[in-house]
Amino acid sequence: MPLIAEWLALPHVAYWWPDGQIERIRNGLSVTWLESYLVSADGHAFGYLQCYDPNVEPTSEWTGQPSGTRGIDFFIGELGQIGHGHGTGLLRAFCKTLLIRPAVTRIIADPSPDNKASIKALERAGFRAVSRYDKSWGRVLLMARERADQDE
C-alpha cells in the first residue's frame, strides 16, 4: 500500500486518479467484487491494476452491463516506465488471462477522453470505443474488449 500511495501522489497519476483512491483501494482488499494487482516485470513493480464486477460493486455507475462484464482501471506509477509500451503489455496479458475465465465475456474501461496515453494503450490491447458518457467523476470514454476479440 505505501508504494501505491506514493504513486497516487505523483502528478502524472494524481491528475487522473483523484484524492481518496488509496482508501478505496485499501477497502477493496476486503470485498469479493474487486481484485487488486501490483504490476511488475523482472521483479520490479511499476504499476497498479484493479478489476471489478460492475454489476456487483455497490457504487458502480456501470450497472446494467451484460452478464460476464468486468471493469478495469490501471496506471503506470514509475515515471521511467511510461512510454515504453508497458501499459499495452500489461493490458494484453491481463485481458488474455481474464477472458479465459468462463464467467468473463467482456472487459470495459472508462478513461477520460483527454487521457490519450490510456486510450492508446487500451486500443493497442484490443479495446474499442463504445460511447462517451458523463459520470459523477467527469466525462469518460467507455471502451470494451469482447471475448470474441481474444484472438486479435
Short mmCIF file of N, CA, C and O in Angstrom, two decimals, residues 19-79:
data_model
loop_
_atom_site.label_atom_id
_atom_site.label_comp_id
_atom_site.label_asym_id
_atom_site.label_seq_id
_atom_site.Cartn_x
_atom_site.Cartn_y
_atom_site.Cartn_z
N ASP A 19 -8.04 12.41 -5.23
CA ASP A 19 -7.83 12.13 -3.80
C ASP A 19 -8.82 11.08 -3.31
O ASP A 19 -9.94 11.00 -3.79
N GLY A 20 -8.38 10.31 -2.33
CA GLY A 20 -9.23 9.30 -1.72
C GLY A 20 -9.14 7.93 -2.35
O GLY A 20 -9.73 6.97 -1.84
N GLN A 21 -8.40 7.79 -3.43
CA GLN A 21 -8.32 6.49 -4.09
C GLN A 21 -7.58 5.45 -3.26
O GLN A 21 -7.90 4.27 -3.33
N ILE A 22 -6.61 5.88 -2.47
CA ILE A 22 -5.88 4.90 -1.65
C ILE A 22 -6.82 4.23 -0.66
O ILE A 22 -6.71 3.03 -0.41
N GLU A 23 -7.76 4.98 -0.12
CA GLU A 23 -8.73 4.38 0.81
C GLU A 23 -9.65 3.41 0.08
O GLU A 23 -9.97 2.35 0.60
N ARG A 24 -10.06 3.77 -1.13
CA ARG A 24 -10.90 2.87 -1.91
C ARG A 24 -10.14 1.58 -2.22
O ARG A 24 -10.69 0.48 -2.14
N ILE A 25 -8.89 1.71 -2.59
CA ILE A 25 -8.07 0.52 -2.88
C ILE A 25 -7.90 -0.31 -1.62
O ILE A 25 -8.07 -1.53 -1.65
N ARG A 26 -7.57 0.33 -0.52
CA ARG A 26 -7.39 -0.39 0.76
C ARG A 26 -8.68 -1.11 1.16
O ARG A 26 -8.67 -2.28 1.52
N ASN A 27 -9.81 -0.41 1.07
CA ASN A 27 -11.10 -1.02 1.43
C ASN A 27 -11.46 -2.14 0.47
O ASN A 27 -12.13 -3.10 0.85
N GLY A 28 -11.01 -2.03 -0.78
CA GLY A 28 -11.30 -3.05 -1.78
C GLY A 28 -10.63 -4.38 -1.51
O GLY A 28 -11.04 -5.40 -2.05
N LEU A 29 -9.62 -4.38 -0.67
CA LEU A 29 -8.93 -5.64 -0.36
C LEU A 29 -9.81 -6.61 0.42
O LEU A 29 -9.51 -7.80 0.47
N SER A 30 -10.90 -6.11 1.00
CA SER A 30 -11.75 -6.97 1.82
C SER A 30 -13.10 -7.28 1.16
O SER A 30 -14.00 -7.80 1.82
N VAL A 31 -13.24 -6.98 -0.13
CA VAL A 31 -14.50 -7.28 -0.81
C VAL A 31 -14.24 -8.30 -1.92
O VAL A 31 -13.12 -8.45 -2.39
N THR A 32 -15.30 -8.98 -2.33
CA THR A 32 -15.14 -10.02 -3.35
C THR A 32 -15.30 -9.50 -4.77
O THR A 32 -14.91 -10.19 -5.71
N TRP A 33 -15.85 -8.32 -4.95
CA TRP A 33 -16.12 -7.81 -6.30
C TRP A 33 -14.94 -7.03 -6.90
O TRP A 33 -15.01 -6.61 -8.05
N LEU A 34 -13.86 -6.85 -6.14
CA LEU A 34 -12.70 -6.10 -6.62
C LEU A 34 -11.43 -6.91 -6.42
O LEU A 34 -11.18 -7.44 -5.35
N GLU A 35 -10.65 -7.02 -7.49
CA GLU A 35 -9.35 -7.68 -7.43
C GLU A 35 -8.29 -6.61 -7.68
O GLU A 35 -8.41 -5.85 -8.64
N SER A 36 -7.28 -6.55 -6.84
CA SER A 36 -6.21 -5.56 -6.97
C SER A 36 -4.89 -6.25 -7.29
O SER A 36 -4.58 -7.28 -6.70
N TYR A 37 -4.13 -5.65 -8.20
CA TYR A 37 -2.86 -6.23 -8.63
C TYR A 37 -1.76 -5.18 -8.65
O TYR A 37 -1.94 -4.09 -9.20
N LEU A 38 -0.63 -5.52 -8.08
CA LEU A 38 0.58 -4.75 -8.24
C LEU A 38 1.25 -5.32 -9.48
O LEU A 38 1.51 -6.51 -9.56
N VAL A 39 1.50 -4.48 -10.47
CA VAL A 39 2.04 -4.94 -11.74
C VAL A 39 3.55 -4.83 -11.72
O VAL A 39 4.10 -3.80 -11.33
N SER A 40 4.22 -5.90 -12.13
CA SER A 40 5.68 -5.89 -12.12
C SER A 40 6.24 -6.63 -13.33
O SER A 40 5.55 -7.42 -13.96
N ALA A 41 7.48 -6.33 -13.61
CA ALA A 41 8.23 -7.03 -14.66
C ALA A 41 9.64 -7.21 -14.15
O ALA A 41 10.22 -6.29 -13.56
N ASP A 42 10.18 -8.38 -14.34
CA ASP A 42 11.53 -8.68 -13.90
C ASP A 42 11.73 -8.35 -12.42
O ASP A 42 12.78 -7.85 -12.01
N GLY A 43 10.69 -8.60 -11.62
CA GLY A 43 10.78 -8.38 -10.18
C GLY A 43 10.67 -6.93 -9.74
O GLY A 43 10.84 -6.63 -8.56
N HIS A 44 10.38 -6.03 -10.67
CA HIS A 44 10.29 -4.61 -10.34
C HIS A 44 8.85 -4.12 -10.54
O HIS A 44 8.33 -4.14 -11.65
N ALA A 45 8.21 -3.69 -9.45
CA ALA A 45 6.84 -3.17 -9.53
C ALA A 45 6.85 -1.83 -10.25
O ALA A 45 7.69 -0.98 -9.98
N PHE A 46 5.91 -1.66 -11.18
CA PHE A 46 5.85 -0.39 -11.91
C PHE A 46 4.43 0.15 -12.08
O PHE A 46 4.24 1.25 -12.59
N GLY A 47 3.41 -0.62 -11.67
CA GLY A 47 2.06 -0.14 -11.87
C GLY A 47 1.02 -0.85 -11.04
O GLY A 47 1.34 -1.76 -10.25
N TYR A 48 -0.20 -0.44 -11.22
CA TYR A 48 -1.34 -0.97 -10.47
C TYR A 48 -2.48 -1.23 -11.45
O TYR A 48 -2.69 -0.47 -12.40
N LEU A 49 -3.22 -2.32 -11.21
CA LEU A 49 -4.41 -2.64 -11.99
C LEU A 49 -5.46 -3.18 -11.05
O LEU A 49 -5.14 -3.94 -10.13
N GLN A 50 -6.70 -2.77 -11.26
CA GLN A 50 -7.80 -3.34 -10.49
C GLN A 50 -8.89 -3.79 -11.44
O GLN A 50 -9.07 -3.22 -12.51
N CYS A 51 -9.56 -4.85 -11.06
CA CYS A 51 -10.61 -5.46 -11.85
C CYS A 51 -11.83 -5.62 -10.97
O CYS A 51 -11.71 -6.06 -9.82
N TYR A 52 -13.00 -5.24 -11.48
CA TYR A 52 -14.21 -5.28 -10.66
C TYR A 52 -15.39 -5.77 -11.48
O TYR A 52 -15.39 -5.71 -12.71
N ASP A 53 -16.40 -6.22 -10.78
CA ASP A 53 -17.66 -6.62 -11.41
C ASP A 53 -18.60 -5.42 -11.29
O ASP A 53 -19.07 -5.10 -10.20
N PRO A 54 -18.88 -4.74 -12.40
CA PRO A 54 -19.70 -3.53 -12.33
C PRO A 54 -21.14 -3.78 -11.92
O PRO A 54 -21.82 -2.85 -11.47
N ASN A 55 -21.60 -5.00 -12.05
CA ASN A 55 -22.97 -5.32 -11.66
C ASN A 55 -23.10 -5.70 -10.19
O ASN A 55 -24.20 -5.88 -9.70
N VAL A 56 -21.96 -5.80 -9.50
CA VAL A 56 -21.97 -6.16 -8.08
C VAL A 56 -21.45 -5.00 -7.23
O VAL A 56 -21.91 -4.80 -6.10
N GLU A 57 -20.50 -4.23 -7.75
CA GLU A 57 -19.95 -3.11 -6.99
C GLU A 57 -21.07 -2.18 -6.53
O GLU A 57 -21.85 -1.69 -7.36
N PRO A 58 -21.18 -1.91 -5.22
CA PRO A 58 -22.29 -1.12 -4.69
C PRO A 58 -22.38 0.30 -5.24
O PRO A 58 -23.47 0.84 -5.38
N THR A 59 -21.26 0.93 -5.58
CA THR A 59 -21.29 2.32 -6.04
C THR A 59 -21.04 2.44 -7.55
O THR A 59 -20.81 3.54 -8.05
N SER A 60 -21.10 1.35 -8.27
CA SER A 60 -20.80 1.37 -9.70
C SER A 60 -21.80 2.20 -10.48
O SER A 60 -23.01 2.14 -10.25
N GLU A 61 -21.28 2.97 -11.40
CA GLU A 61 -22.14 3.69 -12.34
C GLU A 61 -22.24 2.94 -13.66
O GLU A 61 -22.73 3.47 -14.65
N TRP A 62 -21.75 1.70 -13.68
CA TRP A 62 -21.81 0.87 -14.87
C TRP A 62 -22.72 -0.34 -14.68
O TRP A 62 -22.61 -1.32 -15.42
N THR A 63 -23.62 -0.31 -13.70
CA THR A 63 -24.56 -1.42 -13.55
C THR A 63 -25.40 -1.53 -14.82
O THR A 63 -25.57 -0.57 -15.56
N GLY A 64 -25.89 -2.71 -15.07
CA GLY A 64 -26.67 -2.95 -16.27
C GLY A 64 -25.82 -3.41 -17.45
O GLY A 64 -26.34 -3.61 -18.55
N GLN A 65 -24.54 -3.62 -17.22
CA GLN A 65 -23.68 -4.16 -18.27
C GLN A 65 -24.06 -5.63 -18.48
O GLN A 65 -24.60 -6.27 -17.59
N PRO A 66 -23.77 -6.17 -19.65
CA PRO A 66 -24.08 -7.58 -19.89
C PRO A 66 -23.43 -8.48 -18.84
O PRO A 66 -22.34 -8.19 -18.35
N SER A 67 -24.11 -9.55 -18.50
CA SER A 67 -23.55 -10.53 -17.57
C SER A 67 -22.20 -10.99 -18.12
O SER A 67 -22.04 -11.19 -19.31
N GLY A 68 -21.23 -11.14 -17.24
CA GLY A 68 -19.90 -11.55 -17.66
C GLY A 68 -18.95 -10.39 -17.89
O GLY A 68 -17.80 -10.59 -18.26
N THR A 69 -19.42 -9.17 -17.67
CA THR A 69 -18.58 -7.98 -17.85
C THR A 69 -17.72 -7.74 -16.61
O THR A 69 -18.18 -7.89 -15.48
N ARG A 70 -16.48 -7.37 -16.84
CA ARG A 70 -15.58 -6.92 -15.77
C ARG A 70 -15.02 -5.57 -16.19
O ARG A 70 -14.74 -5.34 -17.38
N GLY A 71 -14.87 -4.69 -15.23
CA GLY A 71 -14.28 -3.38 -15.48
C GLY A 71 -12.85 -3.37 -14.98
O GLY A 71 -12.52 -4.08 -14.01
N ILE A 72 -12.00 -2.58 -15.62
CA ILE A 72 -10.62 -2.45 -15.16
C ILE A 72 -10.23 -0.98 -15.08
O ILE A 72 -10.76 -0.14 -15.80
N ASP A 73 -9.33 -0.71 -14.16
CA ASP A 73 -8.68 0.59 -14.02
C ASP A 73 -7.20 0.29 -13.83
O ASP A 73 -6.85 -0.72 -13.21
N PHE A 74 -6.34 1.16 -14.33
CA PHE A 74 -4.91 0.88 -14.23
C PHE A 74 -4.11 2.17 -14.31
O PHE A 74 -4.61 3.20 -14.77
N PHE A 75 -2.86 2.10 -13.87
CA PHE A 75 -1.92 3.19 -14.11
C PHE A 75 -0.50 2.66 -14.03
O PHE A 75 -0.24 1.63 -13.41
N ILE A 76 0.40 3.37 -14.70
CA ILE A 76 1.83 3.12 -14.58
C ILE A 76 2.33 4.14 -13.56
O ILE A 76 2.19 5.35 -13.76
N GLY A 77 2.89 3.66 -12.47
CA GLY A 77 3.34 4.55 -11.42
C GLY A 77 4.76 5.06 -11.61
O GLY A 77 5.05 6.21 -11.32
N GLU A 78 5.62 4.21 -12.10
CA GLU A 78 7.02 4.57 -12.25
C GLU A 78 7.22 5.44 -13.50
O GLU A 78 6.97 4.99 -14.61
N LEU A 79 7.67 6.66 -13.30
CA LEU A 79 7.88 7.58 -14.41
C LEU A 79 8.77 7.00 -15.51
O LEU A 79 8.49 7.19 -16.69
#
